[in-house]
């Protein structure tokens, strides 16, 4: 191969240099992509046919993009401003610690660098015009930019550039974040619907051993229906079997499941109509009593009682029915798991946007926590 | 029945197990193989790889959606593409070296032309070729860049025209996911072999779409199939922890490569250039090297820190490459 110094021609040497540079460029991009990959929540969406999965997906997509109301938007302003502060602090600090270090281009900015370095230690920081002026001028300095370009060599929040470019907008008293602002600020969401894959899942399910969570959708109202495939198996039983399969799958043992007990509106209708009795399909229902406050086999797992706030005026027959179905699933999840993963049930009605919004917000916190936990372990 | 092998290592008709016939064959000497290069850069499990015909370049795909083309000798990365659907379970190099194909849980096989202009955006030139109703488990170009053969979790294999994306032939016969395929060496004509979750290995006629031979001796999913260099036989690797050799003219299994101590499944197999050695990548992170004729294990190689998911011998036989769930690829020689 001719790795003996002088025997290489000039052309060969140039070619090798070009290859090394191309390699470096690709590696830099891969690093950036890796950070995005880690910051993205990947969710696996599962559920038997006609469980309402697609509606849930549609709702979640709408909420994810337009999800914040005016109140929430105001609260985010402070976070966005903090993003700017954090971004400039990180970049300035990195200028000294990188090898080779970055120097500012304009000497007049040296005092601004000192200002930012002092910010970190300030206790009661307020966003003064002075802060915005310094930050903006630093962001325009070529030396600071050079440091930002090397951000793959240190940890910098993804939205740094976006908000630093918009300092003039954010500093205004009447600033209200646009949807684009909120999208940037938010974490990425990637939901994967495996509806197209077949039941023999042992091969492709291996690919999901590192998703953040599984969203499992069940049509609670289908307790008296049979599946299309064989016109025999009870649909709710099928869902329970699928859930058990997923819960105990060797590749998914550390993945928590967010359980959507969907079609609550249809369930309520059926129960109140009284024509189709649950105990005809699930004999255990005859002996079932409604738990108070959801503090039964599940209460101690997460103690988040507000998840089960009962709709005022709900008929006790409906309450009994929905909790029975919920507990059928929880029986499976509490039977195994060893604290490595949990099941978080929610009562949903996919066509009710408010209900989904509430559930979505609850999920966001849970998912965020799961995600952090996952990467702490790595 | 006549038996033995000629100078080219071709297997001649056997009636009994290969190792009995090969008793008189000289044993292989001791040899040492080790990792010569480690290719780092993937951010998640490496699921598949393939060599370029130039014996130097490799394409690999991983669970985070990255498809990377490497120079195996210098370890430089030459191209990197991010697939929109991150789970890329299969990839293949075009015979010309000018394109790569890949796909996975998106149920599709897409072809990317590799441009010499490093600044060009590869992703923009992507061409969607194959469409299955379930995940793509394997893909391979035929003798030219014009056609691609795919296997899928939907239980079928299919032959596609790359330019138009048209389905040229489909192959039905497996009762479960098809996990792997291999094309017969060009001298032996238009056939290929596939292996699946139904424990069967099927040999197909590419023109008629018919299954011409079928073998069902494995006890679990067949993860990998590879033709013997002469094309008269093929090897398979399975979750039942064995590799097996099937002779096409005798129409039966003629060897099993297994040991009591090996209890983990085989993910990938390939032959050495002469066919005397069979390399197997295992789920217990090791590579077992088998003497194809004698049926004994010649060597066990360590190095990967997680499952070996894919293994291919280079076109000139001077090295082989493995990909693993530990995010790396290794070149062994």
XYZ file of C-alpha atoms in Angstrom:
711
model
C 0.000 0.000 0.000
C 3.006 2.251 0.112
C 2.968 3.790 3.527
C 6.612 4.664 3.368
C 6.810 8.459 3.571
C 8.635 9.650 0.505
C 7.330 7.117 -1.931
C 3.920 8.771 -1.875
C 3.317 11.195 -4.660
C 2.042 14.683 -4.097
C -1.293 13.611 -5.522
C -1.565 10.699 -3.169
C -0.804 12.887 -0.200
C -3.387 15.443 -1.252
C -5.958 12.766 -1.770
C -5.315 11.320 1.673
C -5.603 14.754 3.207
C -8.913 15.334 1.462
C -10.192 11.994 2.709
C -9.223 12.786 6.268
C -11.014 16.111 6.052
C -14.121 14.525 4.626
C -13.996 12.041 7.478
C -13.746 14.824 10.039
C -16.650 16.665 8.535
C -18.817 13.574 8.678
C -17.803 12.835 12.252
C -18.729 16.342 13.298
C -22.167 15.950 11.776
C -22.609 12.534 13.375
C -21.843 14.047 16.775
C -24.459 16.726 16.284
C -26.974 14.152 15.118
C -26.227 12.000 18.115
C -27.204 14.840 20.424
C -30.453 15.354 18.586
C -31.120 11.623 18.701
C -30.620 11.590 22.454
C -32.870 14.581 22.915
C -35.672 13.027 20.903
C -38.327 11.024 22.633
C -39.127 7.928 20.643
C -42.478 6.442 21.506
C -43.810 3.140 20.331
C -47.526 3.197 19.681
C -49.277 -0.134 20.076
C -52.811 -1.311 20.220
C -55.198 -3.836 18.815
C -57.136 -2.948 15.708
C -59.800 -0.239 16.031
C -58.593 0.811 19.449
C -58.605 4.462 18.414
C -54.844 4.609 17.893
C -54.914 6.810 14.794
C -57.178 9.363 16.443
C -54.832 9.556 19.407
C -51.911 10.096 17.059
C -53.716 12.880 15.236
C -54.648 14.606 18.480
C -51.150 14.333 19.848
C -49.704 15.792 16.688
C -52.036 18.775 16.827
C -51.386 19.313 20.512
C -47.668 18.961 20.087
C -47.562 21.730 17.545
C -50.276 24.065 18.841
C -50.536 22.713 22.321
C -49.888 25.735 24.467
C -52.635 28.126 25.500
C -51.965 31.798 26.367
C -51.214 31.084 30.037
C -48.662 28.437 29.275
C -47.057 30.665 26.683
C -46.411 33.411 29.243
C -44.777 30.935 31.549
C -42.445 29.846 28.801
C -41.040 33.361 28.310
C -38.940 33.085 31.409
C -37.611 29.737 30.252
C -36.721 31.151 26.852
C -34.846 34.047 28.413
C -32.998 31.598 30.568
C -32.096 29.662 27.467
C -30.410 32.764 26.070
C -28.514 33.343 29.295
C -27.437 29.719 29.477
C -26.384 29.720 25.846
C -24.126 32.751 26.049
C -22.636 31.607 29.373
C -21.795 28.211 27.915
C -20.238 29.581 24.757
C -18.125 32.160 26.600
C -16.897 29.585 29.110
C -16.032 27.179 26.316
C -13.875 29.785 24.613
C -11.269 29.269 27.289
C -11.575 25.564 27.817
C -11.442 24.379 24.222
C -8.225 23.117 22.748
C -7.131 25.236 20.998
C -8.958 28.058 22.814
C -10.968 30.710 20.974
C -10.091 34.362 21.120
C -12.529 37.190 20.706
C -12.157 39.091 17.491
C -12.844 42.579 18.763
C -10.817 43.719 21.832
C -13.623 46.022 22.931
C -15.694 42.976 23.730
C -13.314 41.797 26.430
C -15.256 43.648 29.095
C -18.429 42.000 27.882
C -16.821 38.596 28.249
C -16.010 39.465 31.857
C -19.614 40.567 32.377
C -20.968 37.236 31.186
C -18.473 35.246 33.191
C -19.664 37.075 36.294
C -23.307 36.285 35.531
C -22.863 32.686 36.513
C -22.139 33.579 40.112
C -24.905 36.157 40.492
C -27.724 35.056 42.741
C -30.625 37.371 41.977
C -30.187 37.876 38.318
C -32.535 40.139 36.395
C -32.817 40.490 32.669
C -31.674 44.073 32.218
C -31.203 45.938 28.919
C -27.488 45.834 29.757
C -27.595 42.037 29.646
C -29.250 41.983 26.223
C -26.834 44.587 24.825
C -23.750 42.695 25.954
C -25.108 39.369 24.767
C -26.076 40.702 21.365
C -22.686 42.278 20.696
C -20.872 39.176 21.828
C -23.034 37.058 19.541
C -21.910 39.270 16.662
C -18.219 38.853 17.519
C -16.382 36.560 15.081
C -14.391 34.919 17.842
C -17.519 34.004 19.770
C -19.087 32.678 16.579
C -16.044 30.544 15.933
C -16.512 29.040 19.350
C -20.182 28.407 18.668
C -19.234 26.602 15.456
C -17.228 24.169 17.536
C -20.187 23.454 19.797
C -19.898 19.753 19.116
C -16.786 19.808 21.309
C -18.793 20.802 24.352
C -22.400 20.665 25.567
C -24.586 23.411 24.175
C -28.382 23.512 24.038
C -29.767 23.006 20.552
C -31.809 26.209 20.534
C -28.800 28.447 21.237
C -28.497 29.884 17.762
C -32.230 30.292 17.274
C -32.763 32.429 20.371
C -29.480 34.310 20.232
C -30.516 35.447 16.742
C -33.744 36.758 18.217
C -32.500 38.721 21.203
C -34.127 41.909 19.946
C -37.500 40.186 19.785
C -37.313 38.387 23.115
C -36.194 41.452 25.079
C -39.394 43.359 24.263
C -41.825 43.827 27.180
C -44.744 42.535 25.164
C -42.929 39.530 23.757
C -45.185 36.507 23.272
C -43.562 33.331 22.020
C -44.659 32.216 18.590
C -45.485 28.585 17.884
C -42.109 28.276 16.194
C -40.422 29.574 19.346
C -42.240 27.012 21.432
C -41.391 24.242 19.011
C -37.714 25.102 19.245
C -37.858 25.243 22.938
C -39.650 21.943 23.234
C -38.165 18.571 23.001
C -38.634 16.498 19.890
C -41.279 13.860 19.720
C -41.173 10.853 17.443
C -44.080 8.465 17.622
C -43.838 5.226 15.775
C -46.964 3.307 14.925
C -46.243 -0.338 14.256
C -49.714 -0.963 12.975
C -48.336 -2.256 9.717
C -46.221 -4.989 11.255
C -47.561 -8.444 11.841
C -48.226 -10.205 15.104
C -45.009 -12.221 14.931
C -43.078 -9.465 16.567
C -40.032 -11.157 18.055
C -37.680 -9.865 15.367
C -38.700 -6.268 14.816
C -39.528 -5.606 18.465
C -35.793 -5.856 19.205
C -35.451 -2.495 17.530
C -37.478 -0.862 20.293
C -35.398 -1.852 23.265
C -34.377 1.777 23.790
C -37.558 3.738 23.139
C -38.575 6.171 25.836
C -41.987 4.639 26.384
C -44.718 2.562 24.840
C -48.158 4.033 24.359
C -50.682 1.251 24.489
C -54.202 2.048 23.340
C -57.227 -0.075 24.294
C -60.834 0.284 23.203
C -62.476 -0.098 26.622
C -65.924 -0.299 25.045
C -65.107 -3.432 23.084
C -65.712 -5.806 25.970
C -68.582 -7.419 24.114
C -67.062 -7.599 20.637
C -64.948 -10.133 18.824
C -61.864 -9.482 16.694
C -62.134 -9.453 12.914
C -59.379 -12.001 12.402
C -61.220 -15.031 13.749
C -64.662 -13.714 14.740
C -64.254 -15.547 18.020
C -61.707 -14.003 20.357
C -63.057 -11.308 22.627
C -61.500 -7.947 21.739
C -60.792 -6.837 25.257
C -59.256 -10.200 26.032
C -57.129 -9.858 22.916
C -55.939 -6.481 24.140
C -55.102 -7.967 27.534
C -53.136 -10.754 25.852
C -51.232 -8.298 23.698
C -50.505 -6.145 26.740
C -49.221 -9.140 28.662
C -47.021 -10.093 25.741
C -45.522 -6.623 25.514
C -45.160 -6.200 29.262
C -43.208 -9.452 29.599
C -41.221 -9.203 26.374
C -37.535 -9.677 27.112
C -36.520 -6.663 25.028
C -38.986 -4.309 26.660
C -38.378 -5.096 30.310
C -37.154 -1.620 31.122
C -39.658 0.244 28.982
C -42.634 1.762 30.792
C -46.075 1.694 29.281
C -48.532 4.551 29.130
C -51.909 2.885 28.940
C -54.758 4.723 27.215
C -58.079 3.157 28.186
C -59.829 4.697 25.245
C -63.409 5.121 24.069
C -64.632 5.962 27.569
C -67.639 7.740 26.079
C -68.784 4.598 24.289
C -68.143 2.497 27.388
C -70.342 4.790 29.486
C -73.099 4.572 26.883
C -73.016 0.791 26.814
C -72.992 0.415 30.590
C -75.889 2.816 31.087
C -77.919 1.204 28.306
C -77.701 -2.002 30.329
C -78.163 -4.317 27.348
C -74.701 -5.854 27.334
C -73.402 -6.846 30.749
C -69.699 -6.984 31.411
C -70.051 -10.036 33.678
C -71.365 -12.017 30.689
C -67.927 -11.707 29.132
C -65.756 -11.298 32.221
C -67.332 -13.287 35.084
C -64.932 -11.756 37.622
C -66.770 -8.469 37.223
C -69.641 -9.791 39.331
C -67.385 -9.836 42.390
C -65.602 -6.561 41.655
C -66.010 -3.508 43.868
C -64.926 -0.026 42.898
C -61.776 1.067 44.704
C -61.951 4.412 46.577
C -59.626 7.079 45.194
C -57.831 4.590 43.036
C -55.893 3.440 46.096
C -55.919 -0.247 45.504
C -53.219 -2.327 43.957
C -52.114 0.702 42.036
C -52.068 3.543 44.526
C -48.695 2.804 46.015
C -46.956 2.684 42.682
C -47.086 6.318 41.881
C -49.319 7.991 44.398
C -50.332 10.562 41.837
C -53.937 10.631 42.804
C -54.911 13.460 40.537
C -54.537 11.164 37.569
C -57.754 9.539 38.599
C -59.851 12.549 39.515
C -63.381 11.330 39.100
C -65.596 13.294 36.812
C -68.190 14.810 39.135
C -71.592 13.279 38.688
C -70.314 10.166 36.986
C -72.679 7.231 37.354
C -71.300 4.654 39.829
C -71.993 1.874 37.360
C -69.736 3.544 34.832
C -67.074 4.144 37.459
C -67.174 0.506 38.448
C -66.885 -0.631 34.844
C -63.958 1.572 33.903
C -61.985 0.794 37.019
C -62.578 -2.899 36.538
C -61.106 -2.754 33.075
C -58.204 -0.655 34.295
C -57.473 -3.120 37.084
C -57.468 -6.047 34.665
C -54.470 -4.440 32.999
C -52.827 -3.420 36.236
C -53.067 -6.981 37.481
C -50.783 -7.978 34.634
C -48.334 -5.139 35.120
C -47.986 -5.571 38.849
C -47.466 -9.322 38.532
C -43.976 -8.745 37.149
C -41.632 -5.901 36.398
C -39.458 -5.689 39.515
C -39.674 -1.928 39.586
C -37.804 -1.681 36.318
C -40.799 -0.368 34.487
C -44.269 0.872 35.346
C -47.667 1.161 33.781
C -49.410 4.547 33.808
C -53.121 4.196 33.030
C -55.273 7.055 31.723
C -58.961 7.152 30.880
C -59.244 8.708 27.461
C -61.781 9.670 24.914
C -59.805 10.354 21.790
C -62.351 12.668 20.227
C -62.475 14.881 23.321
C -59.681 17.401 22.825
C -59.717 18.720 26.380
C -59.407 15.237 27.804
C -56.520 14.471 25.484
C -54.855 17.784 26.314
C -54.928 16.990 30.011
C -53.655 13.490 29.467
C -51.001 14.770 27.090
C -49.675 17.184 29.693
C -49.502 14.452 32.296
C -47.713 12.232 29.821
C -45.205 14.865 28.895
C -43.917 15.010 32.439
C -43.825 11.276 32.778
C -42.073 10.844 29.450
C -39.549 13.522 30.304
C -38.746 11.742 33.539
C -38.471 8.381 31.814
C -36.181 9.855 29.211
C -33.876 11.344 31.787
C -33.824 8.128 33.732
C -32.899 6.197 30.639
C -29.948 8.372 29.820
C -28.745 8.546 33.366
C -28.394 4.818 33.232
C -26.341 4.891 30.103
C -21.434 -42.822 -4.272
C -18.271 -40.927 -5.138
C -17.103 -38.432 -2.606
C -14.206 -36.142 -1.832
C -13.080 -32.795 -3.056
C -10.961 -31.610 -5.916
C -8.331 -28.881 -5.932
C -10.820 -26.083 -5.938
C -12.477 -27.350 -2.788
C -15.656 -28.165 -4.637
C -17.886 -30.514 -2.743
C -18.676 -33.570 -4.783
C -21.718 -35.738 -4.155
C -22.055 -36.930 -0.623
C -24.428 -39.436 0.803
C -23.337 -39.309 4.381
C -22.267 -36.426 6.550
C -19.462 -34.307 5.221
C -17.148 -34.831 8.140
C -17.033 -38.583 7.652
C -15.975 -38.114 4.076
C -13.444 -35.486 5.024
C -11.566 -37.709 7.458
C -8.695 -38.060 5.025
C -8.504 -34.322 4.378
C -5.542 -32.566 5.907
C -6.359 -30.575 8.983
C -6.000 -26.852 9.012
C -2.981 -25.446 10.757
C -3.203 -23.029 13.612
C -3.961 -19.559 12.552
C -4.490 -16.343 14.354
C -7.039 -13.794 13.351
C -7.605 -10.611 15.195
C -9.189 -7.223 14.953
C -7.177 -5.062 12.598
C -9.494 -2.075 12.507
C -12.377 -0.834 14.628
C -14.866 1.425 12.881
C -16.503 3.785 15.338
C -19.128 6.343 14.585
C -22.502 4.699 14.761
C -24.596 5.902 17.673
C -26.648 2.757 18.089
C -26.707 -0.956 17.284
C -25.149 -1.818 13.929
C -27.734 -3.985 12.202
C -26.245 -4.682 8.780
C -23.211 -4.215 6.569
C -21.966 -5.021 3.075
C -18.680 -4.847 1.174
C -18.159 -2.957 -2.046
C -16.717 -4.947 -4.954
C -13.586 -2.772 -4.744
C -12.697 -4.884 -1.660
C -12.076 -1.764 0.349
C -15.291 0.066 1.029
C -18.045 -0.931 3.391
C -21.568 0.310 3.920
C -23.188 -0.151 7.330
C -26.548 0.738 8.845
C -27.654 1.182 12.436
C -30.712 1.487 14.627
C -30.461 5.286 14.870
C -31.044 5.678 11.158
C -27.468 6.214 10.062
C -26.096 4.643 6.888
C -22.340 5.137 6.667
C -19.887 4.321 3.888
C -16.365 3.643 5.161
C -12.946 3.002 3.704
C -12.200 -0.126 5.730
C -8.445 0.228 5.354
C -8.041 3.816 6.543
C -11.252 3.798 8.652
C -12.216 7.122 7.061
C -15.902 7.746 6.634
C -16.773 8.736 3.107
C -20.511 9.241 3.227
C -23.170 9.392 5.895
C -26.915 9.537 5.379
C -29.704 9.725 7.911
C -32.756 7.685 7.059
C -36.102 9.238 7.982
C -37.223 6.008 9.610
C -34.477 5.297 12.056
C -34.597 1.539 12.223
C -32.492 0.525 9.234
C -32.279 -3.238 9.305
C -30.716 -3.914 5.935
C -28.208 -2.335 3.587
C -26.350 -3.343 0.447
C -23.658 -1.990 -1.869
C -24.341 -1.775 -5.606
C -21.961 -3.804 -7.803
C -20.710 -0.635 -9.485
C -19.890 0.913 -6.125
C -21.919 3.951 -7.099
C -24.971 3.416 -4.939
C -26.197 1.868 -1.706
C -29.590 0.435 -0.842
C -31.138 0.372 2.617
C -34.396 -0.071 4.475
C -36.027 -1.487 7.577
C -39.113 -0.745 9.634
C -40.319 1.732 7.045
C -41.172 -1.360 4.952
C -39.285 0.115 2.022
C -35.967 -0.282 0.264
C -34.426 2.975 -0.908
C -31.421 3.493 -3.157
C -28.973 6.382 -2.689
C -26.507 7.179 -5.462
C -23.085 7.909 -4.002
C -21.753 11.113 -5.378
C -18.085 11.946 -5.684
C -18.969 15.503 -4.779
C -18.766 15.407 -1.012
C -20.846 18.520 -0.620
C -23.838 17.095 -2.356
C -26.841 16.278 -0.249
C -27.242 12.531 -0.609
C -30.626 12.438 1.001
C -32.138 14.529 -1.763
C -31.310 11.954 -4.404
C -32.941 9.063 -2.642
C -35.031 6.748 -4.763
C -37.704 4.576 -3.223
C -37.586 1.198 -4.916
C -39.287 -1.561 -2.961
C -42.528 -1.522 -1.011
C -43.478 -4.319 1.320
C -46.288 -4.547 3.825
C -43.910 -5.322 6.651
C -40.327 -4.606 7.614
C -37.462 -5.044 5.180
C -35.125 -7.690 6.603
C -32.553 -7.979 3.802
C -31.729 -6.570 0.399
C -29.189 -7.343 -2.294
C -28.427 -6.033 -5.783
C -28.350 -8.709 -8.444
C -25.485 -8.741 -10.936
C -26.064 -5.143 -11.885
C -27.220 -1.882 -10.341
C -30.520 -2.322 -12.149
C -32.258 -4.862 -9.989
C -32.688 -5.420 -6.275
C -33.842 -8.487 -4.420
C -35.570 -7.941 -1.066
C -36.914 -10.067 1.770
C -39.497 -8.936 4.257
C -41.311 -9.572 7.508
C -44.433 -9.963 5.374
C -43.236 -13.455 4.448
C -42.283 -12.735 0.868
C -39.225 -11.947 -1.220
C -39.395 -9.700 -4.245
C -37.332 -8.636 -7.242
C -37.517 -4.959 -8.258
C -36.381 -2.787 -11.113
C -34.394 0.039 -9.562
C -35.067 2.673 -12.193
C -38.847 2.355 -12.326
C -39.506 0.822 -8.897
C -41.571 -1.830 -10.609
C -42.091 -5.241 -9.052
C -40.616 -7.795 -11.448
C -41.260 -10.984 -9.516
C -42.499 -11.967 -6.102
C -41.727 -15.112 -4.183
C -44.335 -16.622 -1.892
C -43.821 -19.735 0.175
C -42.560 -18.811 3.596
C -45.118 -19.107 6.378
C -43.553 -16.384 8.516
C -41.083 -13.476 8.366
C -38.285 -13.955 5.834
C -35.097 -12.861 7.563
C -32.309 -13.305 5.042
C -31.397 -14.033 1.472
C -28.356 -14.713 -0.687
C -27.942 -14.772 -4.454
C -26.277 -17.749 -6.089
C -22.818 -17.035 -7.550
C -23.325 -15.861 -11.126
C -21.984 -19.019 -12.767
C -24.754 -21.139 -11.307
C -27.637 -19.250 -12.791
C -30.641 -17.338 -11.619
C -31.419 -18.669 -8.197
C -31.313 -17.412 -4.641
C -31.863 -18.867 -1.192
C -33.908 -17.350 1.642
C -34.319 -18.226 5.319
C -37.162 -17.376 7.665
C -38.909 -17.525 11.008
C -40.708 -20.645 9.793
C -37.348 -22.492 10.173
C -37.246 -23.107 6.446
C -34.579 -22.339 3.905
C -36.029 -22.075 0.397
C -34.223 -22.014 -2.933
C -36.028 -20.004 -5.630
C -35.919 -19.657 -9.386
C -35.728 -15.929 -10.052
C -37.418 -16.050 -13.418
C -40.436 -18.188 -12.616
C -40.883 -17.208 -8.986
C -41.136 -20.868 -8.016
C -39.611 -22.430 -4.941
C -37.468 -25.206 -6.342
C -36.069 -26.644 -3.131
C -36.931 -26.374 0.531
C -35.059 -27.444 3.640
C -36.522 -27.632 7.119
C -34.085 -29.056 9.642
C -33.382 -26.069 11.869
C -35.204 -25.854 15.181
C -35.668 -22.119 15.212
C -35.562 -18.921 13.122
C -32.967 -18.907 10.343
C -31.186 -15.561 10.621
C -28.642 -15.928 7.840
C -28.045 -17.928 4.654
C -24.972 -17.891 2.435
C -24.019 -19.818 -0.694
C -20.905 -21.971 -0.786
C -18.434 -20.435 -3.312
C -19.170 -23.074 -5.958
C -22.902 -22.540 -5.651
C -23.628 -26.239 -5.042
C -24.411 -25.778 -1.399
C -25.325 -23.147 1.140
C -24.887 -22.595 4.860
C -27.387 -21.258 7.347
C -27.203 -19.795 10.849
C -30.091 -19.996 13.280
C -31.428 -19.039 16.699
C -31.094 -22.743 17.570
C -27.335 -22.050 18.026
C -26.287 -24.161 15.041
C -24.993 -23.524 11.553
C -25.865 -26.084 8.921
C -24.675 -26.971 5.464
C -27.144 -28.030 2.783
C -26.088 -29.652 -0.465
C -28.321 -28.682 -3.363
C -27.653 -31.697 -5.551
C -28.061 -34.222 -2.748
C -31.068 -32.137 -1.694
C -30.385 -32.489 2.008
C -28.543 -31.230 5.037
C -25.011 -32.622 5.073
C -23.391 -31.017 8.094
C -24.228 -29.393 11.414
C -21.807 -27.016 13.089
C -22.558 -26.943 16.778
C -21.125 -27.483 20.202
C -22.810 -28.125 23.536
C -21.102 -25.062 24.920
C -22.620 -22.843 22.268
C -26.132 -21.972 23.357
C -26.680 -18.583 21.787
C -28.149 -18.011 18.365
C -26.188 -17.365 15.196
C -26.994 -14.026 13.621
C -24.811 -14.146 10.515
C -22.641 -16.560 8.516
C -20.220 -16.332 5.599
C -17.682 -18.565 3.860
C -14.004 -17.939 3.325
C -12.938 -17.465 -0.306
C -12.198 -21.165 -0.837
C -15.153 -22.317 1.197
C -13.033 -24.294 3.594
C -13.960 -22.060 6.519
C -17.358 -20.897 7.752
C -17.460 -17.804 9.937
C -20.411 -17.352 12.271
C -21.332 -14.281 14.293
C -23.141 -15.188 17.491
C -25.448 -13.544 20.019
C -22.961 -14.291 22.800
C -20.659 -11.628 21.276
C -18.226 -14.119 19.719
C -17.277 -15.304 16.259
C -16.842 -19.032 15.771
C -14.774 -20.234 12.844
C -15.689 -23.693 11.572
C -13.824 -26.147 9.384
C -16.540 -26.759 6.830
C -15.291 -30.229 5.849
C -14.336 -31.635 9.213
C -17.179 -30.013 11.100
C -14.951 -28.875 13.930
C -14.452 -25.444 15.348
C -11.104 -24.026 14.338
C -11.140 -20.827 16.306
C -13.237 -18.580 18.507
C -12.747 -14.832 18.258
C -13.508 -12.278 20.935
C -13.662 -8.533 20.773
C -17.175 -7.262 20.442
C -18.905 -6.080 23.584
C -22.368 -7.047 22.520
C -24.121 -9.275 19.995
C -22.555 -9.718 16.599
C -25.393 -8.845 14.243
C -23.774 -9.061 10.824
C -20.709 -10.671 9.262
C -19.304 -10.551 5.714
C -16.079 -11.774 4.173
C -14.418 -9.268 1.834
C -14.664 -9.960 -1.913
C -10.990 -10.923 -2.121
C -11.148 -13.038 1.032
C -8.307 -11.231 2.787
C -10.441 -10.067 5.672
C -13.921 -10.195 7.091
C -15.980 -7.542 8.751
C -18.471 -7.751 11.622
C -21.072 -5.331 12.918
C -22.357 -5.431 16.459
C -24.928 -4.124 18.925
C -21.943 -2.474 20.647
C -22.188 0.248 17.926
C -18.945 -0.687 16.208
C -17.718 -2.610 13.206
C -14.517 -4.616 13.257
C -12.270 -5.727 10.435
C -10.580 -9.049 11.109
C -7.660 -10.635 9.327
